[in-house]
PDB file of C-alpha atoms in Angstrom:
ATOM      1  CA  GLU F 221     -65.128  99.173 -46.700  1.00 95.00           C
ATOM      2  CA  VAL F 222     -61.674 100.385 -47.635  1.00 97.00           C
ATOM      3  CA  GLN F 223     -61.708 103.487 -49.818  1.00 98.00           C
ATOM      4  CA  LEU F 224     -58.762 105.303 -51.337  1.00 98.00           C
ATOM      5  CA  VAL F 225     -59.433 108.459 -53.330  1.00 98.00           C
ATOM      6  CA  GLU F 226     -56.627 110.162 -55.231  1.00 98.00           C
ATOM      7  CA  SER F 227     -56.714 113.758 -56.355  1.00 98.00           C
ATOM      8  CA  GLY F 228     -54.408 116.441 -57.682  1.00 98.00           C
ATOM      9  CA  GLY F 229     -53.636 115.132 -61.126  1.00 98.00           C
ATOM     10  CA  GLY F 230     -53.598 117.320 -64.196  1.00 98.00           C
ATOM     11  CA  LEU F 231     -51.500 118.845 -66.953  1.00 98.00           C
ATOM     12  CA  VAL F 232     -48.074 120.198 -66.053  1.00 98.00           C
ATOM     13  CA  GLN F 233     -45.129 121.375 -68.124  1.00 98.00           C
ATOM     14  CA  PRO F 234     -41.803 119.547 -68.119  1.00 98.00           C
ATOM     15  CA  GLY F 235     -39.736 120.692 -65.173  1.00 98.00           C
ATOM     16  CA  GLY F 236     -42.827 121.571 -63.193  1.00 98.00           C
ATOM     17  CA  SER F 237     -44.213 120.243 -59.937  1.00 98.00           C
ATOM     18  CA  LEU F 238     -47.415 118.614 -58.806  1.00 98.00           C
ATOM     19  CA  ARG F 239     -48.675 117.237 -55.513  1.00 98.00           C
ATOM     20  CA  LEU F 240     -51.006 114.270 -55.442  1.00 98.00           C
ATOM     21  CA  SER F 241     -53.155 113.417 -52.458  1.00 98.00           C
ATOM     22  CA  CYS F 242     -54.827 110.201 -51.419  1.00 98.00           C
ATOM     23  CA  ALA F 243     -57.605 110.234 -48.826  1.00 98.00           C
ATOM     24  CA  ALA F 244     -58.196 106.963 -47.021  1.00 98.00           C
ATOM     25  CA  SER F 245     -61.163 105.590 -45.114  1.00 98.00           C
ATOM     26  CA  GLY F 246     -62.509 102.291 -43.864  1.00 98.00           C
ATOM     27  CA  PHE F 247     -59.409 101.111 -42.034  1.00 98.00           C
ATOM     28  CA  ILE F 248     -56.947 102.205 -39.355  1.00 98.00           C
ATOM     29  CA  PHE F 249     -54.793 104.351 -41.598  1.00 98.00           C
ATOM     30  CA  SER F 250     -51.973 104.877 -39.122  1.00 97.00           C
ATOM     31  CA  ASP F 251     -51.266 101.152 -38.910  1.00 97.00           C
ATOM     32  CA  HIS F 252     -50.500 100.670 -42.591  1.00 98.00           C
ATOM     33  CA  TYR F 253     -47.730 101.214 -45.095  1.00 98.00           C
ATOM     34  CA  MET F 254     -48.900 103.143 -48.142  1.00 98.00           C
ATOM     35  CA  ASP F 255     -47.575 102.886 -51.682  1.00 98.00           C
ATOM     36  CA  TRP F 256     -47.814 104.787 -54.940  1.00 98.00           C
ATOM     37  CA  VAL F 257     -47.888 102.926 -58.247  1.00 98.00           C
ATOM     38  CA  ARG F 258     -48.107 104.399 -61.735  1.00 98.00           C
ATOM     39  CA  GLN F 259     -49.113 103.222 -65.173  1.00 98.00           C
ATOM     40  CA  ALA F 260     -48.096 105.047 -68.316  1.00 98.00           C
ATOM     41  CA  PRO F 261     -50.704 105.047 -71.119  1.00 98.00           C
ATOM     42  CA  GLY F 262     -50.936 101.574 -72.629  1.00 97.00           C
ATOM     43  CA  LYS F 263     -48.092 100.267 -70.476  1.00 98.00           C
ATOM     44  CA  GLY F 264     -47.624  98.058 -67.434  1.00 98.00           C
ATOM     45  CA  LEU F 265     -47.510  98.852 -63.754  1.00 98.00           C
ATOM     46  CA  GLU F 266     -44.536 100.533 -62.088  1.00 98.00           C
ATOM     47  CA  TRP F 267     -44.093 100.812 -58.341  1.00 98.00           C
ATOM     48  CA  VAL F 268     -43.134 104.378 -57.410  1.00 98.00           C
ATOM     49  CA  GLY F 269     -42.520 104.268 -53.684  1.00 98.00           C
ATOM     50  CA  ARG F 270     -43.645 103.472 -50.157  1.00 98.00           C
ATOM     51  CA  ILE F 271     -43.990 105.163 -46.817  1.00 98.00           C
ATOM     52  CA  ARG F 272     -44.021 103.070 -43.698  1.00 98.00           C
ATOM     53  CA  ASN F 273     -46.111 103.673 -40.608  1.00 98.00           C
ATOM     54  CA  LYS F 274     -45.225 105.532 -37.407  1.00 96.00           C
ATOM     55  CA  ALA F 275     -44.033 102.335 -35.747  1.00 97.00           C
ATOM     56  CA  ASN F 276     -41.426 102.159 -38.508  1.00 97.00           C
ATOM     57  CA  SER F 277     -40.524 105.835 -38.289  1.00 97.00           C
ATOM     58  CA  TYR F 278     -42.362 106.851 -41.473  1.00 98.00           C
ATOM     59  CA  THR F 279     -39.363 105.775 -43.503  1.00 98.00           C
ATOM     60  CA  THR F 280     -39.611 105.734 -47.278  1.00 98.00           C
ATOM     61  CA  GLU F 281     -38.445 103.746 -50.286  1.00 98.00           C
ATOM     62  CA  TYR F 282     -38.419 104.885 -53.914  1.00 98.00           C
ATOM     63  CA  ALA F 283     -37.951 103.527 -57.380  1.00 98.00           C
ATOM     64  CA  ALA F 284     -34.700 104.631 -58.978  1.00 98.00           C
ATOM     65  CA  SER F 285     -36.626 106.438 -61.724  1.00 98.00           C
ATOM     66  CA  VAL F 286     -38.122 108.919 -59.241  1.00 98.00           C
ATOM     67  CA  LYS F 287     -35.610 109.018 -56.399  1.00 98.00           C
ATOM     68  CA  GLY F 288     -34.501 112.576 -55.666  1.00 98.00           C
ATOM     69  CA  ARG F 289     -37.461 114.063 -57.552  1.00 98.00           C
ATOM     70  CA  PHE F 290     -40.492 112.575 -55.802  1.00 98.00           C
ATOM     71  CA  THR F 291     -41.270 112.630 -52.083  1.00 98.00           C
ATOM     72  CA  ILE F 292     -43.913 110.622 -50.267  1.00 98.00           C
ATOM     73  CA  SER F 293     -45.358 111.920 -47.014  1.00 98.00           C
ATOM     74  CA  ARG F 294     -48.381 111.211 -44.872  1.00 98.00           C
ATOM     75  CA  ASP F 295     -50.604 112.863 -42.307  1.00 98.00           C
ATOM     76  CA  ASP F 296     -52.169 110.238 -40.071  1.00 98.00           C
ATOM     77  CA  SER F 297     -54.480 112.820 -38.486  1.00 98.00           C
ATOM     78  CA  LYS F 298     -55.986 113.462 -41.934  1.00 98.00           C
ATOM     79  CA  LYS F 299     -55.767 109.807 -43.039  1.00 98.00           C
ATOM     80  CA  SER F 300     -53.959 110.984 -46.130  1.00 98.00           C
ATOM     81  CA  VAL F 301     -50.826 110.200 -48.078  1.00 98.00           C
ATOM     82  CA  TYR F 302     -49.146 112.539 -50.532  1.00 98.00           C
ATOM     83  CA  LEU F 303     -46.831 112.335 -53.514  1.00 98.00           C
ATOM     84  CA  GLN F 304     -44.845 115.493 -54.182  1.00 98.00           C
ATOM     85  CA  MET F 305     -43.486 115.350 -57.718  1.00 98.00           C
ATOM     86  CA  ASN F 306     -40.780 117.814 -58.772  1.00 98.00           C
ATOM     87  CA  SER F 307     -38.693 118.204 -61.918  1.00 98.00           C
ATOM     88  CA  LEU F 308     -41.353 116.351 -63.861  1.00 98.00           C
ATOM     89  CA  LYS F 309     -40.437 114.705 -67.138  1.00 98.00           C
ATOM     90  CA  ILE F 310     -42.561 113.714 -70.104  1.00 98.00           C
ATOM     91  CA  GLU F 311     -42.000 110.074 -69.145  1.00 98.00           C
ATOM     92  CA  ASP F 312     -43.713 110.679 -65.792  1.00 98.00           C
ATOM     93  CA  THR F 313     -47.021 110.890 -67.664  1.00 98.00           C
ATOM     94  CA  ALA F 314     -49.185 108.166 -66.137  1.00 98.00           C
ATOM     95  CA  VAL F 315     -52.167 107.282 -64.028  1.00 98.00           C
ATOM     96  CA  TYR F 316     -50.998 107.346 -60.409  1.00 98.00           C
ATOM     97  CA  TYR F 317     -52.584 104.983 -57.915  1.00 98.00           C
ATOM     98  CA  CYS F 318     -52.251 104.930 -54.164  1.00 98.00           C
ATOM     99  CA  THR F 319     -52.478 101.563 -52.468  1.00 98.00           C
ATOM    100  CA  ARG F 320     -52.724 100.185 -48.980  1.00 98.00           C
ATOM    101  CA  SER F 321     -49.640  97.983 -48.771  1.00 96.00           C
ATOM    102  CA  MET F 322     -50.216  96.868 -52.380  1.00 97.00           C
ATOM    103  CA  GLY F 323     -53.563  95.325 -51.433  1.00 97.00           C
ATOM    104  CA  ASP F 324     -56.384  97.827 -51.851  1.00 98.00           C
ATOM    105  CA  TRP F 325     -56.103 100.429 -54.625  1.00 98.00           C
ATOM    106  CA  GLY F 326     -57.626 103.789 -55.384  1.00 98.00           C
ATOM    107  CA  GLN F 327     -59.163 104.631 -58.748  1.00 98.00           C
ATOM    108  CA  GLY F 328     -56.118 106.599 -59.861  1.00 98.00           C
ATOM    109  CA  THR F 329     -55.441 110.143 -61.004  1.00 98.00           C
ATOM    110  CA  LEU F 330     -53.961 111.097 -64.372  1.00 98.00           C
ATOM    111  CA  VAL F 331     -50.808 113.176 -64.556  1.00 98.00           C
ATOM    112  CA  THR F 332     -49.860 114.520 -67.971  1.00 98.00           C
ATOM    113  CA  VAL F 333     -46.471 116.146 -68.444  1.00 98.00           C
ATOM    114  CA  SER F 334     -46.422 118.049 -71.697  1.00 98.00           C
ATOM    115  CA  SER F 335     -45.483 121.416 -73.119  1.00 96.00           C
TER     116      SER F 335
ATOM    117  CA  ASP V 872     -32.937  94.712 -58.345  1.00 96.00           C
ATOM    118  CA  ILE V 873     -35.034  91.573 -58.689  1.00 98.00           C
ATOM    119  CA  GLN V 874     -36.320  91.075 -62.224  1.00 98.00           C
ATOM    120  CA  VAL V 875     -39.651  89.369 -62.756  1.00 98.00           C
ATOM    121  CA  THR V 876     -40.204  87.766 -66.143  1.00 98.00           C
ATOM    122  CA  GLN V 877     -43.855  87.107 -66.914  1.00 98.00           C
ATOM    123  CA  SER V 878     -45.042  84.841 -69.718  1.00 98.00           C
ATOM    124  CA  PRO V 879     -46.780  84.775 -72.033  1.00 98.00           C
ATOM    125  CA  SER V 880     -47.311  88.461 -72.753  1.00 98.00           C
ATOM    126  CA  SER V 881     -50.651  87.622 -74.294  1.00 98.00           C
ATOM    127  CA  LEU V 882     -52.859  84.639 -74.920  1.00 97.00           C
ATOM    128  CA  SER V 883     -56.134  83.860 -76.587  1.00 97.00           C
ATOM    129  CA  ALA V 884     -58.481  81.430 -74.896  1.00 96.00           C
ATOM    130  CA  SER V 885     -62.075  80.296 -74.895  1.00 96.00           C
ATOM    131  CA  VAL V 886     -64.614  80.234 -72.107  1.00 96.00           C
ATOM    132  CA  GLY V 887     -64.061  77.057 -70.124  1.00 96.00           C
ATOM    133  CA  ASP V 888     -60.359  76.790 -70.951  1.00 97.00           C
ATOM    134  CA  ARG V 889     -57.703  76.223 -68.324  1.00 98.00           C
ATOM    135  CA  VAL V 890     -55.220  79.095 -68.401  1.00 98.00           C
ATOM    136  CA  THR V 891     -51.788  79.325 -66.809  1.00 98.00           C
ATOM    137  CA  ILE V 892     -49.581  82.386 -66.482  1.00 98.00           C
ATOM    138  CA  THR V 893     -46.040  82.227 -65.156  1.00 98.00           C
ATOM    139  CA  CYS V 894     -43.693  84.638 -63.427  1.00 98.00           C
ATOM    140  CA  ARG V 895     -40.048  83.833 -62.877  1.00 98.00           C
ATOM    141  CA  ALA V 896     -38.008  85.847 -60.393  1.00 98.00           C
ATOM    142  CA  SER V 897     -34.318  86.476 -61.000  1.00 98.00           C
ATOM    143  CA  GLN V 898     -33.502  85.318 -57.476  1.00 97.00           C
ATOM    144  CA  GLY V 899     -35.247  83.750 -54.523  1.00 97.00           C
ATOM    145  CA  ILE V 900     -38.178  85.722 -53.144  1.00 97.00           C
ATOM    146  CA  ARG V 901     -39.637  83.135 -50.762  1.00 96.00           C
ATOM    147  CA  ASN V 902     -43.402  83.369 -51.342  1.00 97.00           C
ATOM    148  CA  ASP V 903     -43.440  87.172 -51.592  1.00 98.00           C
ATOM    149  CA  LEU V 904     -45.472  87.308 -54.771  1.00 98.00           C
ATOM    150  CA  THR V 905     -48.909  88.754 -55.505  1.00 98.00           C
ATOM    151  CA  TRP V 906     -51.161  88.358 -58.547  1.00 98.00           C
ATOM    152  CA  TYR V 907     -53.446  91.112 -59.840  1.00 98.00           C
ATOM    153  CA  GLN V 908     -56.183  91.367 -62.434  1.00 98.00           C
ATOM    154  CA  GLN V 909     -56.736  94.625 -64.287  1.00 98.00           C
ATOM    155  CA  LYS V 910     -59.591  95.489 -66.614  1.00 98.00           C
ATOM    156  CA  PRO V 911     -59.442  98.448 -69.014  1.00 97.00           C
ATOM    157  CA  GLY V 912     -59.803 101.796 -67.288  1.00 96.00           C
ATOM    158  CA  LYS V 913     -59.866 100.216 -63.840  1.00 98.00           C
ATOM    159  CA  ALA V 914     -57.435  99.837 -60.970  1.00 98.00           C
ATOM    160  CA  PRO V 915     -55.761  96.480 -60.463  1.00 98.00           C
ATOM    161  CA  LYS V 916     -57.495  94.034 -58.164  1.00 98.00           C
ATOM    162  CA  ARG V 917     -55.536  91.645 -55.953  1.00 98.00           C
ATOM    163  CA  LEU V 918     -56.360  87.991 -56.627  1.00 98.00           C
ATOM    164  CA  ILE V 919     -53.645  86.005 -54.866  1.00 98.00           C
ATOM    165  CA  TYR V 920     -51.167  86.999 -52.158  1.00 98.00           C
ATOM    166  CA  ALA V 921     -48.229  85.194 -50.597  1.00 97.00           C
ATOM    167  CA  ALA V 922     -47.965  83.135 -53.777  1.00 97.00           C
ATOM    168  CA  PHE V 923     -51.030  80.958 -53.231  1.00 95.00           C
ATOM    169  CA  SER V 924     -53.432  82.575 -50.737  1.00 98.00           C
ATOM    170  CA  LEU V 925     -56.748  83.490 -52.345  1.00 98.00           C
ATOM    171  CA  GLN V 926     -57.984  87.024 -51.674  1.00 97.00           C
ATOM    172  CA  SER V 927     -61.359  87.106 -49.970  1.00 97.00           C
ATOM    173  CA  GLY V 928     -64.166  87.289 -52.511  1.00 97.00           C
ATOM    174  CA  VAL V 929     -62.100  85.985 -55.411  1.00 98.00           C
ATOM    175  CA  PRO V 930     -63.582  82.907 -57.130  1.00 98.00           C
ATOM    176  CA  SER V 931     -61.926  79.598 -56.366  1.00 98.00           C
ATOM    177  CA  ARG V 932     -61.192  78.986 -60.045  1.00 98.00           C
ATOM    178  CA  PHE V 933     -58.156  81.212 -59.465  1.00 98.00           C
ATOM    179  CA  SER V 934     -55.179  79.578 -57.792  1.00 98.00           C
ATOM    180  CA  GLY V 935     -51.490  80.222 -57.306  1.00 98.00           C
ATOM    181  CA  SER V 936     -48.572  77.869 -56.981  1.00 98.00           C
ATOM    182  CA  THR V 937     -44.836  78.034 -56.829  1.00 97.00           C
ATOM    183  CA  SER V 938     -41.761  75.969 -57.512  1.00 95.00           C
ATOM    184  CA  GLY V 939     -38.548  77.660 -56.517  1.00 93.00           C
ATOM    185  CA  THR V 940     -38.400  81.004 -58.285  1.00 97.00           C
ATOM    186  CA  GLU V 941     -41.237  80.156 -60.677  1.00 98.00           C
ATOM    187  CA  PHE V 942     -44.765  81.211 -59.787  1.00 98.00           C
ATOM    188  CA  THR V 943     -47.935  80.241 -61.607  1.00 98.00           C
ATOM    189  CA  LEU V 944     -51.424  81.682 -61.724  1.00 98.00           C
ATOM    190  CA  THR V 945     -54.012  79.198 -62.917  1.00 98.00           C
ATOM    191  CA  ILE V 946     -57.573  79.892 -63.956  1.00 98.00           C
ATOM    192  CA  SER V 947     -59.201  76.470 -63.954  1.00 98.00           C
ATOM    193  CA  SER V 948     -62.163  77.329 -66.184  1.00 97.00           C
ATOM    194  CA  LEU V 949     -62.047  80.713 -67.863  1.00 97.00           C
ATOM    195  CA  GLN V 950     -65.196  82.791 -67.522  1.00 96.00           C
ATOM    196  CA  PRO V 951     -66.284  85.788 -69.629  1.00 94.00           C
ATOM    197  CA  GLU V 952     -65.452  88.205 -66.809  1.00 96.00           C
ATOM    198  CA  ASP V 953     -61.868  86.888 -66.631  1.00 97.00           C
ATOM    199  CA  PHE V 954     -60.791  88.483 -69.896  1.00 93.00           C
ATOM    200  CA  ALA V 955     -58.335  91.055 -68.587  1.00 98.00           C
ATOM    201  CA  THR V 956     -54.649  91.736 -68.057  1.00 98.00           C
ATOM    202  CA  TYR V 957     -52.847  89.946 -65.237  1.00 98.00           C
ATOM    203  CA  TYR V 958     -49.737  91.120 -63.400  1.00 98.00           C
ATOM    204  CA  CYS V 959     -47.481  89.598 -60.798  1.00 98.00           C
ATOM    205  CA  LEU V 960     -45.563  91.619 -58.217  1.00 98.00           C
ATOM    206  CA  GLN V 961     -42.572  90.625 -56.128  1.00 98.00           C
ATOM    207  CA  HIS V 962     -42.411  92.360 -52.755  1.00 98.00           C
ATOM    208  CA  ASN V 963     -39.477  90.536 -51.266  1.00 98.00           C
ATOM    209  CA  SER V 964     -37.060  93.413 -51.677  1.00 97.00           C
ATOM    210  CA  TYR V 965     -36.925  96.987 -52.878  1.00 98.00           C
ATOM    211  CA  PRO V 966     -37.618  98.173 -55.429  1.00 98.00           C
ATOM    212  CA  LEU V 967     -40.849  96.240 -55.702  1.00 98.00           C
ATOM    213  CA  THR V 968     -41.099  94.978 -59.253  1.00 98.00           C
ATOM    214  CA  PHE V 969     -43.977  93.895 -61.485  1.00 98.00           C
ATOM    215  CA  GLY V 970     -44.013  91.394 -64.264  1.00 98.00           C
ATOM    216  CA  GLY V 971     -44.720  92.810 -67.681  1.00 98.00           C
ATOM    217  CA  GLY V 972     -48.321  91.631 -67.739  1.00 98.00           C
ATOM    218  CA  THR V 973     -50.339  88.999 -69.583  1.00 98.00           C
ATOM    219  CA  LYS V 974     -53.326  90.048 -71.657  1.00 98.00           C
ATOM    220  CA  VAL V 975     -55.974  87.336 -71.830  1.00 98.00           C
ATOM    221  CA  ASP V 976     -58.411  87.820 -74.679  1.00 95.00           C
ATOM    222  CA  ILE V 977     -61.139  85.883 -76.385  1.00 87.00           C
ATOM    223  CA  LYS V 978     -60.180  83.332 -79.001  1.00 86.00           C
TER     224      LYS V 978
END
């Protein structure tokens, strides 16, 4: 059974940083692209970014709204993917989900950016 | 960027009704479209991938179809557990983009 468990969410001030983690199990992690998606309170879904697998050189893609501020990385030995979020803005407040190639999803972790 | 326009944004229906939700892409995306169901406080669940392929374990009352840049999710006979919000996603090109969502509630 595929499991994705996010952690690292919490309250952070505007301009601050936070690192989210997503621990994967139940599949061959190193084979798959991994994505982050977010959902602001009461709003729709927004794709944040993707990291490809080793075969595709771990290259990344980002939404324009986060490019230059957020960085996705992965550690295949730990079956984990990370979202480093810098220069956080109030509008980054959302539940952040990690997904396996937009198929399987974790339960999400809430990030609140507020002073 | 490819825009995905989803309609309607909400609808009211009764158990047993046939429900259709549409997503229109701003340009051709082949069949690179996925449908999700999301219930309050839960993560989205994939229902349909590649426009019309049913995800394993999803009831056959859900189906997807396409005509050009228009994609349709059909629920043939709405069940109580189907009241939820539905989203489409295009993954033909970056950035990946979602439709705005359709909330299906009880009439």
